Coordinates of N, CA and C in Angstrom, one line a residue:
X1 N 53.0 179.8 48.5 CA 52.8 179.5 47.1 C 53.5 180.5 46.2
X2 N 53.6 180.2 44.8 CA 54.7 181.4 44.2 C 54.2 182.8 44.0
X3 N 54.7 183.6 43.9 CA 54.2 185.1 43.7 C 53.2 185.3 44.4
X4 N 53.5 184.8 45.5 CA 53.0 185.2 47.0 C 51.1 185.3 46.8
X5 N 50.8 183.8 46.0 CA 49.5 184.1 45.9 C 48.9 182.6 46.8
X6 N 48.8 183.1 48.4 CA 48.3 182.4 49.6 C 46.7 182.2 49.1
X7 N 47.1 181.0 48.1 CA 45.1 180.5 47.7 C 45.2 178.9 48.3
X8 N 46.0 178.4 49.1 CA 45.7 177.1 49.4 C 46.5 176.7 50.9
X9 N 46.0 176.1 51.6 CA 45.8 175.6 53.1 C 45.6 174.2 53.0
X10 N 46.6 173.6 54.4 CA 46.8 171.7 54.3 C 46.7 171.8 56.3
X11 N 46.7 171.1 56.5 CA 46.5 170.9 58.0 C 47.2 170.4 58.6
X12 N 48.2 169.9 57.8 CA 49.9 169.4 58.8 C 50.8 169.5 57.1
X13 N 51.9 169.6 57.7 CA 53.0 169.4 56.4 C 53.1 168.0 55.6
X14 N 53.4 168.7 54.6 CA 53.4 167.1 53.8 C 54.9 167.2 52.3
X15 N 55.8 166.0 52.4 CA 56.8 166.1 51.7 C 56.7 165.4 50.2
X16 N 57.4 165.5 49.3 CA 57.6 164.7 48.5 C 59.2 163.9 48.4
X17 N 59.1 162.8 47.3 CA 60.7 162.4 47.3 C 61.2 163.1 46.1
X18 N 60.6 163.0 45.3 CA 61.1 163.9 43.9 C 60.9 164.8 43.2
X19 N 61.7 165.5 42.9 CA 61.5 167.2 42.4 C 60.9 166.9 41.2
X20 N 60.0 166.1 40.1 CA 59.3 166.5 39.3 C 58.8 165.1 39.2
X21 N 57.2 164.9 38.9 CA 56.8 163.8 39.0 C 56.0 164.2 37.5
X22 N 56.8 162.6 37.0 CA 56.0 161.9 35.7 C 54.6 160.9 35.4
X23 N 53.8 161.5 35.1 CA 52.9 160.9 34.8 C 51.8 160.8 33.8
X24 N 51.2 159.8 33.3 CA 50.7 159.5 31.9 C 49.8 161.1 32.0
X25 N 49.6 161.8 31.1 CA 48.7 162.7 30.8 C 49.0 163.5 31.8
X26 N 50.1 163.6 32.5 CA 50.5 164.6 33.8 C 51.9 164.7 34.0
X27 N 52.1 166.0 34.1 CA 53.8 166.5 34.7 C 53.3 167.7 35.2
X28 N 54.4 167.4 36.3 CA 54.2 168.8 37.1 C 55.5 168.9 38.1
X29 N 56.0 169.9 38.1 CA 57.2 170.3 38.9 C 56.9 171.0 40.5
X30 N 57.8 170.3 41.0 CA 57.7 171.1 42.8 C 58.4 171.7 42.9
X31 N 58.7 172.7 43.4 CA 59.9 173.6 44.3 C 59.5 173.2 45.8
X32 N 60.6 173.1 46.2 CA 61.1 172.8 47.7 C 61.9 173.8 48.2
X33 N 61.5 174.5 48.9 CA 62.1 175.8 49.3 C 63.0 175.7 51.0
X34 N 64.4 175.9 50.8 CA 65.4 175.1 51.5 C 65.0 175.1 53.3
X35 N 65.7 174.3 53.7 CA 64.9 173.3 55.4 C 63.3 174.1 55.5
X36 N 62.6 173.1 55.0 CA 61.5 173.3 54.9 C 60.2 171.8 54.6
X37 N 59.8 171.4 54.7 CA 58.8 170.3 54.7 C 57.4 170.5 54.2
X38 N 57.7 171.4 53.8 CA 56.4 172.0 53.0 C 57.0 172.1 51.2
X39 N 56.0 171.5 50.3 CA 56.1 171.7 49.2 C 55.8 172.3 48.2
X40 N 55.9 173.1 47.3 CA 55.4 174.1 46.7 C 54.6 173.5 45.2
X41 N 53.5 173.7 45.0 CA 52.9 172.7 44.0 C 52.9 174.2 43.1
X42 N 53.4 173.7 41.3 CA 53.3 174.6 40.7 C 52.5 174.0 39.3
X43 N 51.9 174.5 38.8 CA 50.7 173.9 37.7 C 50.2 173.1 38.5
X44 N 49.4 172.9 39.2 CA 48.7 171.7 40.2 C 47.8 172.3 41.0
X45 N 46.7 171.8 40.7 CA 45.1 172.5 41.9 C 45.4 172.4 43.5
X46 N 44.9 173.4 43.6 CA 45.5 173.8 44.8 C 44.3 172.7 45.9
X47 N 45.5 171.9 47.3 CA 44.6 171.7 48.3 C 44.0 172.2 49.1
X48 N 43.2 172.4 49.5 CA 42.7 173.6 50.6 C 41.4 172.5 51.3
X49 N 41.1 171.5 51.3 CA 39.8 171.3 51.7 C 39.8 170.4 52.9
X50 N 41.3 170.4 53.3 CA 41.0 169.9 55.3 C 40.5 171.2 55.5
X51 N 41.3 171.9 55.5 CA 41.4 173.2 56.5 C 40.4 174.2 56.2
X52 N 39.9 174.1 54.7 CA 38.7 175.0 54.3 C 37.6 174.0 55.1
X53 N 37.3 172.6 55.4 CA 36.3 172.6 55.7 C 36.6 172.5 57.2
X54 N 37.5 172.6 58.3 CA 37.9 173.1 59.6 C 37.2 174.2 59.5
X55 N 37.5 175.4 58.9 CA 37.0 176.7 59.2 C 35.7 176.8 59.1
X56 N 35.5 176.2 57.9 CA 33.5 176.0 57.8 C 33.0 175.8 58.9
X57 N 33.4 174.6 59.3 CA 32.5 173.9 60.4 C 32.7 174.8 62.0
X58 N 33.7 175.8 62.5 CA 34.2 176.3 63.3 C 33.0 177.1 63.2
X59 N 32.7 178.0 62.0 CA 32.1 179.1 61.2 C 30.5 178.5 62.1
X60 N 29.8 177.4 61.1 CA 28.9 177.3 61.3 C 28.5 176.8 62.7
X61 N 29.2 176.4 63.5 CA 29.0 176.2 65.0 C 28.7 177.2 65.6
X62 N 29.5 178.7 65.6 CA 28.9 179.7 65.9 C 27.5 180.4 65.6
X63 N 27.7 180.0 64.3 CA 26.5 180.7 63.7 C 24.8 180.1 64.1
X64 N 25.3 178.9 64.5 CA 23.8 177.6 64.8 C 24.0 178.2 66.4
X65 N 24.6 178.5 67.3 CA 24.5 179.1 68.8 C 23.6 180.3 68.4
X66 N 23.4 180.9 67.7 CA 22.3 182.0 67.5 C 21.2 182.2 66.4
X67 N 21.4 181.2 65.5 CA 20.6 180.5 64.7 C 20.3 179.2 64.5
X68 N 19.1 179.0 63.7 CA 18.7 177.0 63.6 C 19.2 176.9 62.1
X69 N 20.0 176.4 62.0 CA 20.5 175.8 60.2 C 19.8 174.2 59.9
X70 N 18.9 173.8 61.1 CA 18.5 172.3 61.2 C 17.7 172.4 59.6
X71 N 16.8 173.1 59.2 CA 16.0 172.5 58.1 C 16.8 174.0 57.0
X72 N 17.7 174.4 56.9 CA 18.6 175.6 55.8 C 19.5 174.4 54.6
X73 N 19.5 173.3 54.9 CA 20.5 172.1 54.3 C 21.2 172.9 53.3
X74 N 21.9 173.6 54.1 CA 23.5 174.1 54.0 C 24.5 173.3 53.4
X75 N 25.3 173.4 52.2 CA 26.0 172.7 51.8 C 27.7 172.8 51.1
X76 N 28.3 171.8 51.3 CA 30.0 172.3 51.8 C 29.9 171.8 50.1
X77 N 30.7 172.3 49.1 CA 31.2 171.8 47.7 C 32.5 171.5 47.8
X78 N 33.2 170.9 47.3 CA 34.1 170.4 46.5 C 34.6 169.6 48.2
X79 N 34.0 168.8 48.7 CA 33.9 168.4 50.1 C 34.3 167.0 49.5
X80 N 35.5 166.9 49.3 CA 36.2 165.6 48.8 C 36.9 164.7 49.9
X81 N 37.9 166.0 50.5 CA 38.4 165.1 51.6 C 37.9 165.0 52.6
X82 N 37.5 164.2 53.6 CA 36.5 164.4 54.5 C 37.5 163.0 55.4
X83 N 37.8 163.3 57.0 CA 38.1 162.4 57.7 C 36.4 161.8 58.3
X84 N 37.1 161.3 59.3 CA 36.1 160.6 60.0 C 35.4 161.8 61.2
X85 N 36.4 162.6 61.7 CA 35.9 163.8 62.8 C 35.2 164.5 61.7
X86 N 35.6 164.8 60.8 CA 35.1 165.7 59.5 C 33.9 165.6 59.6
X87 N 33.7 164.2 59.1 CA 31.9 163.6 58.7 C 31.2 163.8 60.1
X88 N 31.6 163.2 61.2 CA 30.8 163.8 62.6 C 30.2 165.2 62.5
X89 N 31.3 165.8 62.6 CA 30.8 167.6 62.7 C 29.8 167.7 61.2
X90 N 29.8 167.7 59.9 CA 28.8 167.6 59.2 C 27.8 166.9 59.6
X91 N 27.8 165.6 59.7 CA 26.5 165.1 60.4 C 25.5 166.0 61.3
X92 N 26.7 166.1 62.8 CA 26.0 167.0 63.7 C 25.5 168.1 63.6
X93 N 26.1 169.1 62.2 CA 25.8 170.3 61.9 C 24.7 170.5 61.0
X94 N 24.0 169.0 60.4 CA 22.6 168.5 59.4 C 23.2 169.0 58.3
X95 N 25.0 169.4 57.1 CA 25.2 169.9 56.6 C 24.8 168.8 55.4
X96 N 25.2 169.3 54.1 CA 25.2 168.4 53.2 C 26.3 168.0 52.2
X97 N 26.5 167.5 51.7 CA 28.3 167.3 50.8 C 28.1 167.4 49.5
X98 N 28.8 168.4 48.7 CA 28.7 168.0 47.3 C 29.8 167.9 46.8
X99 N 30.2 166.5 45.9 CA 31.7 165.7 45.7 C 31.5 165.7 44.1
X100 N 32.6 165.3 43.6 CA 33.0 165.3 42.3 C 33.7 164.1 42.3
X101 N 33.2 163.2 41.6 CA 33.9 161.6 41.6 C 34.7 161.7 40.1
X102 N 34.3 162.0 39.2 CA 35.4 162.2 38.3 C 36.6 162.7 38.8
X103 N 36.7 163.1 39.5 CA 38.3 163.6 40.3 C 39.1 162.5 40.7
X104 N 38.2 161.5 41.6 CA 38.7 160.5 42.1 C 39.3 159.3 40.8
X105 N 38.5 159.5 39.8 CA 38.3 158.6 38.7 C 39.8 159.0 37.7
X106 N 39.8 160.4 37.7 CA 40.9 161.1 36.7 C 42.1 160.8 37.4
X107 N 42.4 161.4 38.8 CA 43.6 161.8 39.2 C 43.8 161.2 40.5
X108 N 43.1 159.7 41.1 CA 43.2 159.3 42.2 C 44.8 158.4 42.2
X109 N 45.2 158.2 40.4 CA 46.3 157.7 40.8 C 47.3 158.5 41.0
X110 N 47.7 159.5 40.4 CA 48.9 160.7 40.8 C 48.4 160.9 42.1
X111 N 47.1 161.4 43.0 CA 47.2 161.8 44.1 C 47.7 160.9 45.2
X112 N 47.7 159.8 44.9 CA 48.1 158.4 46.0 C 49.9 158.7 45.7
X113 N 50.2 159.1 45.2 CA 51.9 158.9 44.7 C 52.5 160.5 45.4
X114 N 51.5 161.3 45.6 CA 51.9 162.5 46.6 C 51.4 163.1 47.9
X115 N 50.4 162.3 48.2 CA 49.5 162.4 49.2 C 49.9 161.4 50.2
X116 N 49.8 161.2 51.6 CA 50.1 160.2 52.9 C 48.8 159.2 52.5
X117 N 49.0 157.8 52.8 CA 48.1 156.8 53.3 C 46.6 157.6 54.0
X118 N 46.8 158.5 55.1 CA 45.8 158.7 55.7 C 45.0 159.7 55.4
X119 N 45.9 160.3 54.1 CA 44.9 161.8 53.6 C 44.2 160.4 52.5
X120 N 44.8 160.3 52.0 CA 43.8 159.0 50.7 C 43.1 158.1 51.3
X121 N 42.7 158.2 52.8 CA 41.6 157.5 52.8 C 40.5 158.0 53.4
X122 N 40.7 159.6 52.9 CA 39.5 160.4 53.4 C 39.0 161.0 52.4
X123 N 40.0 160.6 51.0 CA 39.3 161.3 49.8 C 38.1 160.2 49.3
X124 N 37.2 161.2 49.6 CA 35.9 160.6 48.6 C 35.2 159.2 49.4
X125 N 35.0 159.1 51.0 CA 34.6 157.8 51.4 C 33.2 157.9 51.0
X126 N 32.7 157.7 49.8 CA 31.6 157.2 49.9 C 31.0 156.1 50.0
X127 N 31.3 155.2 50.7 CA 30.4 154.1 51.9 C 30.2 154.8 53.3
X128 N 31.3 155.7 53.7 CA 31.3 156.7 54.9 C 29.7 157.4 54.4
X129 N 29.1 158.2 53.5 CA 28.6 159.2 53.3 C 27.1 157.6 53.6
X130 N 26.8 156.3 52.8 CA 26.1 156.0 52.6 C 25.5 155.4 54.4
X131 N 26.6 154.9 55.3 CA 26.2 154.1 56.1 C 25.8 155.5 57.5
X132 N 26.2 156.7 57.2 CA 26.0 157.7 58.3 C 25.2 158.7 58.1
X133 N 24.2 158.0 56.9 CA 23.2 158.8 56.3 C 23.1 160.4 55.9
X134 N 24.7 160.7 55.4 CA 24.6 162.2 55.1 C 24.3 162.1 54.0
X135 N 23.8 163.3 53.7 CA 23.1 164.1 53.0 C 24.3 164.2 51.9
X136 N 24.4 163.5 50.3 CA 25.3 164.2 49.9 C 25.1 163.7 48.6
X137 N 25.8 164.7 47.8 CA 25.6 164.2 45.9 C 26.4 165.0 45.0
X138 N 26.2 163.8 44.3 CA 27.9 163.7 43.3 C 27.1 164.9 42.0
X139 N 28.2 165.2 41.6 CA 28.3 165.9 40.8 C 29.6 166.0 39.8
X140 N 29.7 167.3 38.9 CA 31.0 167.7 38.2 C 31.2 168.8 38.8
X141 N 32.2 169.0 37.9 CA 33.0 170.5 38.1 C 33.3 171.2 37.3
X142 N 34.5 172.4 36.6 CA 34.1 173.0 35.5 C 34.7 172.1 34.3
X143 N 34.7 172.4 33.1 CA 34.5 171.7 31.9 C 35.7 172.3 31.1
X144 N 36.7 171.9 30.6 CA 37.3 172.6 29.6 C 37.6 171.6 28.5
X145 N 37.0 172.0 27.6 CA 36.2 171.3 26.4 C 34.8 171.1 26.4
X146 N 33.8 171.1 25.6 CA 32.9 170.3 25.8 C 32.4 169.2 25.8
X147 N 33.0 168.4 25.3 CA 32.5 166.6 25.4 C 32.8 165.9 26.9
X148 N 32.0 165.7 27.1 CA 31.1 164.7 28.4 C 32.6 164.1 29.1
X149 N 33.0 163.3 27.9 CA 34.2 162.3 28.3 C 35.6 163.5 28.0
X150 N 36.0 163.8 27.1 CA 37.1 164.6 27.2 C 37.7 166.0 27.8
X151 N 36.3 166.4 28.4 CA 37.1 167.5 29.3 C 37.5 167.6 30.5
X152 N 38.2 169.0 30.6 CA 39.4 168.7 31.9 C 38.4 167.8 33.0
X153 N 37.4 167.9 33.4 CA 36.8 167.1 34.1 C 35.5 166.2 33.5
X154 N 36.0 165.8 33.8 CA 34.4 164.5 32.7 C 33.2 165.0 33.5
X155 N 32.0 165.2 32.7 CA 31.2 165.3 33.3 C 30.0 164.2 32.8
X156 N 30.2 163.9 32.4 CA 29.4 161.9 31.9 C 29.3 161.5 33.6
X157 N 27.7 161.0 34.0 CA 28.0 160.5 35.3 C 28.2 159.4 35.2
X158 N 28.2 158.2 34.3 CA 28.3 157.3 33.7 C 29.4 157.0 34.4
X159 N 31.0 157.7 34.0 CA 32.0 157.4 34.8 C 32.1 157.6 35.9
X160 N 31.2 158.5 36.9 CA 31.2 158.5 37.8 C 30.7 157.9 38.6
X161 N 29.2 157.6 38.1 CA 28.9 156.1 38.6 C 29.5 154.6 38.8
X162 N 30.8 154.6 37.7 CA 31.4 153.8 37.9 C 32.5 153.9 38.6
X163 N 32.9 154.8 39.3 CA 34.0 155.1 39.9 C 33.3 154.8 41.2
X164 N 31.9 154.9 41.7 CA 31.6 155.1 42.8 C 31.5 153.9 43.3
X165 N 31.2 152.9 42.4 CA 30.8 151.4 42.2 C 32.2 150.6 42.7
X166 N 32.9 150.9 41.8 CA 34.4 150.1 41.7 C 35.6 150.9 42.1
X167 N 35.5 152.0 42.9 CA 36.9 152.9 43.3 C 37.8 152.7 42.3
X168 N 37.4 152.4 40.8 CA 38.6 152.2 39.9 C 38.9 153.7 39.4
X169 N 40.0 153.9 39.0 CA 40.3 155.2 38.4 C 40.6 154.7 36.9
X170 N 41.1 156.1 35.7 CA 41.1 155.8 34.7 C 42.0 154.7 34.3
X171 N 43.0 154.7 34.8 CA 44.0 153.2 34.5 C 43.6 152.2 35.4
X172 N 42.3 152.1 35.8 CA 42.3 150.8 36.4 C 42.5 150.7 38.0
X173 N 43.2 151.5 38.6 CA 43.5 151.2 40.1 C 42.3 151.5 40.8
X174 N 42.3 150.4 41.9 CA 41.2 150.4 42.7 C 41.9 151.2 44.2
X175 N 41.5 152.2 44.2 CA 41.6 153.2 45.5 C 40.7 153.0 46.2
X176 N 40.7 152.7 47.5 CA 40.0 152.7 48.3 C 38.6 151.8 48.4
X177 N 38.8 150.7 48.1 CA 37.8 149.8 47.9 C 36.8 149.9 49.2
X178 N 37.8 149.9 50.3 CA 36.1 149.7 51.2 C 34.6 150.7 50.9
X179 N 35.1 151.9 49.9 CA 34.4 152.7 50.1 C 33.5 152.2 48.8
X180 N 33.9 151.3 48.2 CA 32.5 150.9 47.4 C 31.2 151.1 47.9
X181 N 30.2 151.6 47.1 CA 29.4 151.5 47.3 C 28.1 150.7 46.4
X182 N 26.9 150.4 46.5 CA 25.8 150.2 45.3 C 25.6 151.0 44.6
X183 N 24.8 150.2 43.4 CA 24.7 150.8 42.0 C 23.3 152.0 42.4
X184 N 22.5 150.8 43.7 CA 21.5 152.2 43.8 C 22.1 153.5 44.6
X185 N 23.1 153.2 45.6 CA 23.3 153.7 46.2 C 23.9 154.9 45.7
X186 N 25.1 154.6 44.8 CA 25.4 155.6 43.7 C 24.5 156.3 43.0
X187 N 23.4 155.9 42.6 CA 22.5 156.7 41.4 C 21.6 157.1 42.2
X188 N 21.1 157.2 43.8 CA 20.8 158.2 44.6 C 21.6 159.6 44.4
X189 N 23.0 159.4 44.7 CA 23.3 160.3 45.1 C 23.1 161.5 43.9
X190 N 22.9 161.1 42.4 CA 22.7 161.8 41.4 C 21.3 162.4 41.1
X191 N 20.5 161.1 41.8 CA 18.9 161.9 41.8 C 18.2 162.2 42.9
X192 N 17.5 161.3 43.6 CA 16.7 161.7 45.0 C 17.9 162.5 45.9
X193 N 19.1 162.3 46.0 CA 20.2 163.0 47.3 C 20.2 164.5 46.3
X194 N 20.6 164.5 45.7 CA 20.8 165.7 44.9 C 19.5 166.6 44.5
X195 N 18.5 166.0 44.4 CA 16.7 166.7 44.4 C 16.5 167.4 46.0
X196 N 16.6 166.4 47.0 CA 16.6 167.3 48.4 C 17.4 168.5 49.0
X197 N 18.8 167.9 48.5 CA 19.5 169.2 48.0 C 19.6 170.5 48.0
X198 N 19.3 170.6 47.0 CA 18.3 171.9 46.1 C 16.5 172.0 46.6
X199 N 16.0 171.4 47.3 CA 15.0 171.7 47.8 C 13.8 171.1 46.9
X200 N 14.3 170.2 45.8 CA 13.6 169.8 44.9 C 12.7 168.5 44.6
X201 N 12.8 168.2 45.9 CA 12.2 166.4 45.9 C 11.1 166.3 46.0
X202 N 9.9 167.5 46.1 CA 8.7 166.9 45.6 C 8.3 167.2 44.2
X203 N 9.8 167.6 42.9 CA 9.6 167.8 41.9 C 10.0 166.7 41.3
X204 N 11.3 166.0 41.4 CA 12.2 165.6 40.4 C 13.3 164.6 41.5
X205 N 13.8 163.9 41.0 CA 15.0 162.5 41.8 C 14.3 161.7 41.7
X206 N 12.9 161.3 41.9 CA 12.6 160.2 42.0 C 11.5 160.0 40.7
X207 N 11.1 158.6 39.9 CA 10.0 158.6 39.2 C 8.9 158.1 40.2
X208 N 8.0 159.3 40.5 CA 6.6 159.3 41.4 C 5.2 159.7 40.4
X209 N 5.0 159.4 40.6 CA 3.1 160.2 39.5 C 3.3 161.8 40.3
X210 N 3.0 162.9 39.4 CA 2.9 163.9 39.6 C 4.5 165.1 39.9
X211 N 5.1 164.0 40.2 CA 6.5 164.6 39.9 C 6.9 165.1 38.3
X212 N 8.2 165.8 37.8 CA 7.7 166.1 36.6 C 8.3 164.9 36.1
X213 N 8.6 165.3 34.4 CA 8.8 164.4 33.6 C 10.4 164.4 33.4
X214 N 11.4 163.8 34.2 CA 12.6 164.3 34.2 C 13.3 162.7 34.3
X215 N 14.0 161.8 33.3 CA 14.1 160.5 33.0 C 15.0 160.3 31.7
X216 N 15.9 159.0 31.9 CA 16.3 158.6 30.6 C 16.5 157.9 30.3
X217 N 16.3 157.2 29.1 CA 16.1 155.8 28.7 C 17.6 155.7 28.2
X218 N 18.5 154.6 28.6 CA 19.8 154.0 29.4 C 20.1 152.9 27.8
X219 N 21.2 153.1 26.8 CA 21.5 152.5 26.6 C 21.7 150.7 26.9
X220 N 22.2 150.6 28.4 CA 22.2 149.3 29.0 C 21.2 149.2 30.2
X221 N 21.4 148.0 30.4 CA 20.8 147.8 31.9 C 21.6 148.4 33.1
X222 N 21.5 149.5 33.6 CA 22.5 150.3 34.8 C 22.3 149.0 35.9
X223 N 21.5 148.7 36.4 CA 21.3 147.5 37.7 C 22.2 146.5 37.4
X224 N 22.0 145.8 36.0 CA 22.5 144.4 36.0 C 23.4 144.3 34.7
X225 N 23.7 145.5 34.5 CA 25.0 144.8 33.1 C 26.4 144.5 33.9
X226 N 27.3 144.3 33.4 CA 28.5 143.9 34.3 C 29.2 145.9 34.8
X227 N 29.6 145.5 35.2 CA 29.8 146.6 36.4 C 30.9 147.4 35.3
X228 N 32.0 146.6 34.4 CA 32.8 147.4 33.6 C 32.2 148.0 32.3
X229 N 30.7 147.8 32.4 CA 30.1 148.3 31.1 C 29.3 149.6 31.3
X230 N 29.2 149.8 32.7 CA 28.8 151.4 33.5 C 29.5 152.6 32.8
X231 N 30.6 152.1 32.7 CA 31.2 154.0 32.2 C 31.0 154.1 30.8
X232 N 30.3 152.7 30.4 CA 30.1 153.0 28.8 C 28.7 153.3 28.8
X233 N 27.9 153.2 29.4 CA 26.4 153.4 29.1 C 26.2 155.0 28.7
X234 N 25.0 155.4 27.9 CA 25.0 156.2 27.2 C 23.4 157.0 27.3
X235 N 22.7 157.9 27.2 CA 21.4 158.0 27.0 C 21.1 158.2 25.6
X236 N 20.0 157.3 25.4 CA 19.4 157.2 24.3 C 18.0 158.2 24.0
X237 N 17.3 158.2 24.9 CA 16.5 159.5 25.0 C 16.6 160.0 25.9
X238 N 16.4 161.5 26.5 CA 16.3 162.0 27.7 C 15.1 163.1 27.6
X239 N 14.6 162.9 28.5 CA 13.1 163.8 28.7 C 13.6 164.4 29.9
X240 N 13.0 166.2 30.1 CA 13.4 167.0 31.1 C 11.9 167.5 30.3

């Protein structure tokens, strides 16, 4: 990386065709540094999350040979890219996943235009997460701005419920449709998957008697309005 600052790791080489790629609300330039197959990303978030979660899982294999992590629900963040061996080893290791679907929603279409077929079909499989019963819940990430919808990462789950629903991204493209999943299945992962989590599920995720008072009354019908009316829904009151 430039000025020799080694913050990002990929698990095999990966090329581009063009030295500067154009895109709505995005530009960013590569350096290609001569016979080489490796690309240098400059203003662009760094990848690191095959091979960061390789080493995790290497990590916590040892660590379970001399300890029980079975009931610790240990948890991998920014656990986006995830293959199919990936999700095994989390499964086997009882870990948990915390993903960021506004990502998928903001920048799934530049990533498909620099990323291989087979890394973009391990970003973000959540039907993978729902049918292999891991442990996992969506969230945001940091904020630059305040408003819900306009900062660097949206943190409205609204859109990310919608993104979960319809693999659509901000313009529209549908990335990865098999990974659709349900409307409940998505709004688990924000309340009951996300309460166990944090160790919180005989407080809050679910509306139970005696749980607290943690709820919000929904502009639209989340269950049954049309699916492209999800990222508009809004809270009208919210009780914590």
């Amino acid at each position: 990386t430039p000025n020799n600052s080694a913050n990002a790791a990929w698990v095999y080489p990966f090329s581009f065709l063009h030295d500067e790629i154009n895109f709505p609300i995005f530009t960013t330039s590569i350096l290609k540094p001569p016979e080489s197959n490796f690309s240098v990303f400059l203003s662009i978030s760094s990848y690191i999350y095959q091979k960061k979660n390789s080493i995790y899982h290497e990590e916590m294999n040892i660590y379970r040979k001399k300890n029980s992590i079975k009931n610790k629900r240990y948890s991998i963040i920014h656990c986006d890219f995830t293959d199919d061996y990936t999700l095994e080893r989390i499964k086997n290791l009882n870990l948990s996943v915390l993903f960021q679907p506004a990502w998928h929603y903001m920048d799934g279409d530049i990533l498909s235009k620099v990323l291989d077929s087979e890394t973009m079909e391990s970003f973000m499989p959540y039907k993978k997460f729902v049918d292999m019963n891991i442990s996992a819940s969506a969230g945001s990430d940091h904020m630059i701005k305040y408003d819900s919808m306009l900062s660097q990462n949206p943190y409205n789950p609204f859109i990310s419920l919608y993104n979960m629903v319809t693999r659509k991204t901000r313009l529209g493209t549908i990335i990865g449709s098999e990974n659709c999943i349900s409307r409940y299945d998505a709004l688990a992962m924000y309340t009951s998957k996300a309460s166990y989590i944090s160790f919180d599920e005989k407080n809050k995720g679910t509306l139970e008697v005696g749980k607290n008072a943690d709820f919000a009354v929904l502009s639209h019908d989340y269950f049954n309005c049309h699916e492209e009316e999800i990222k508009n829904i809004s809270s009208v009151i919210t009780v914590v």
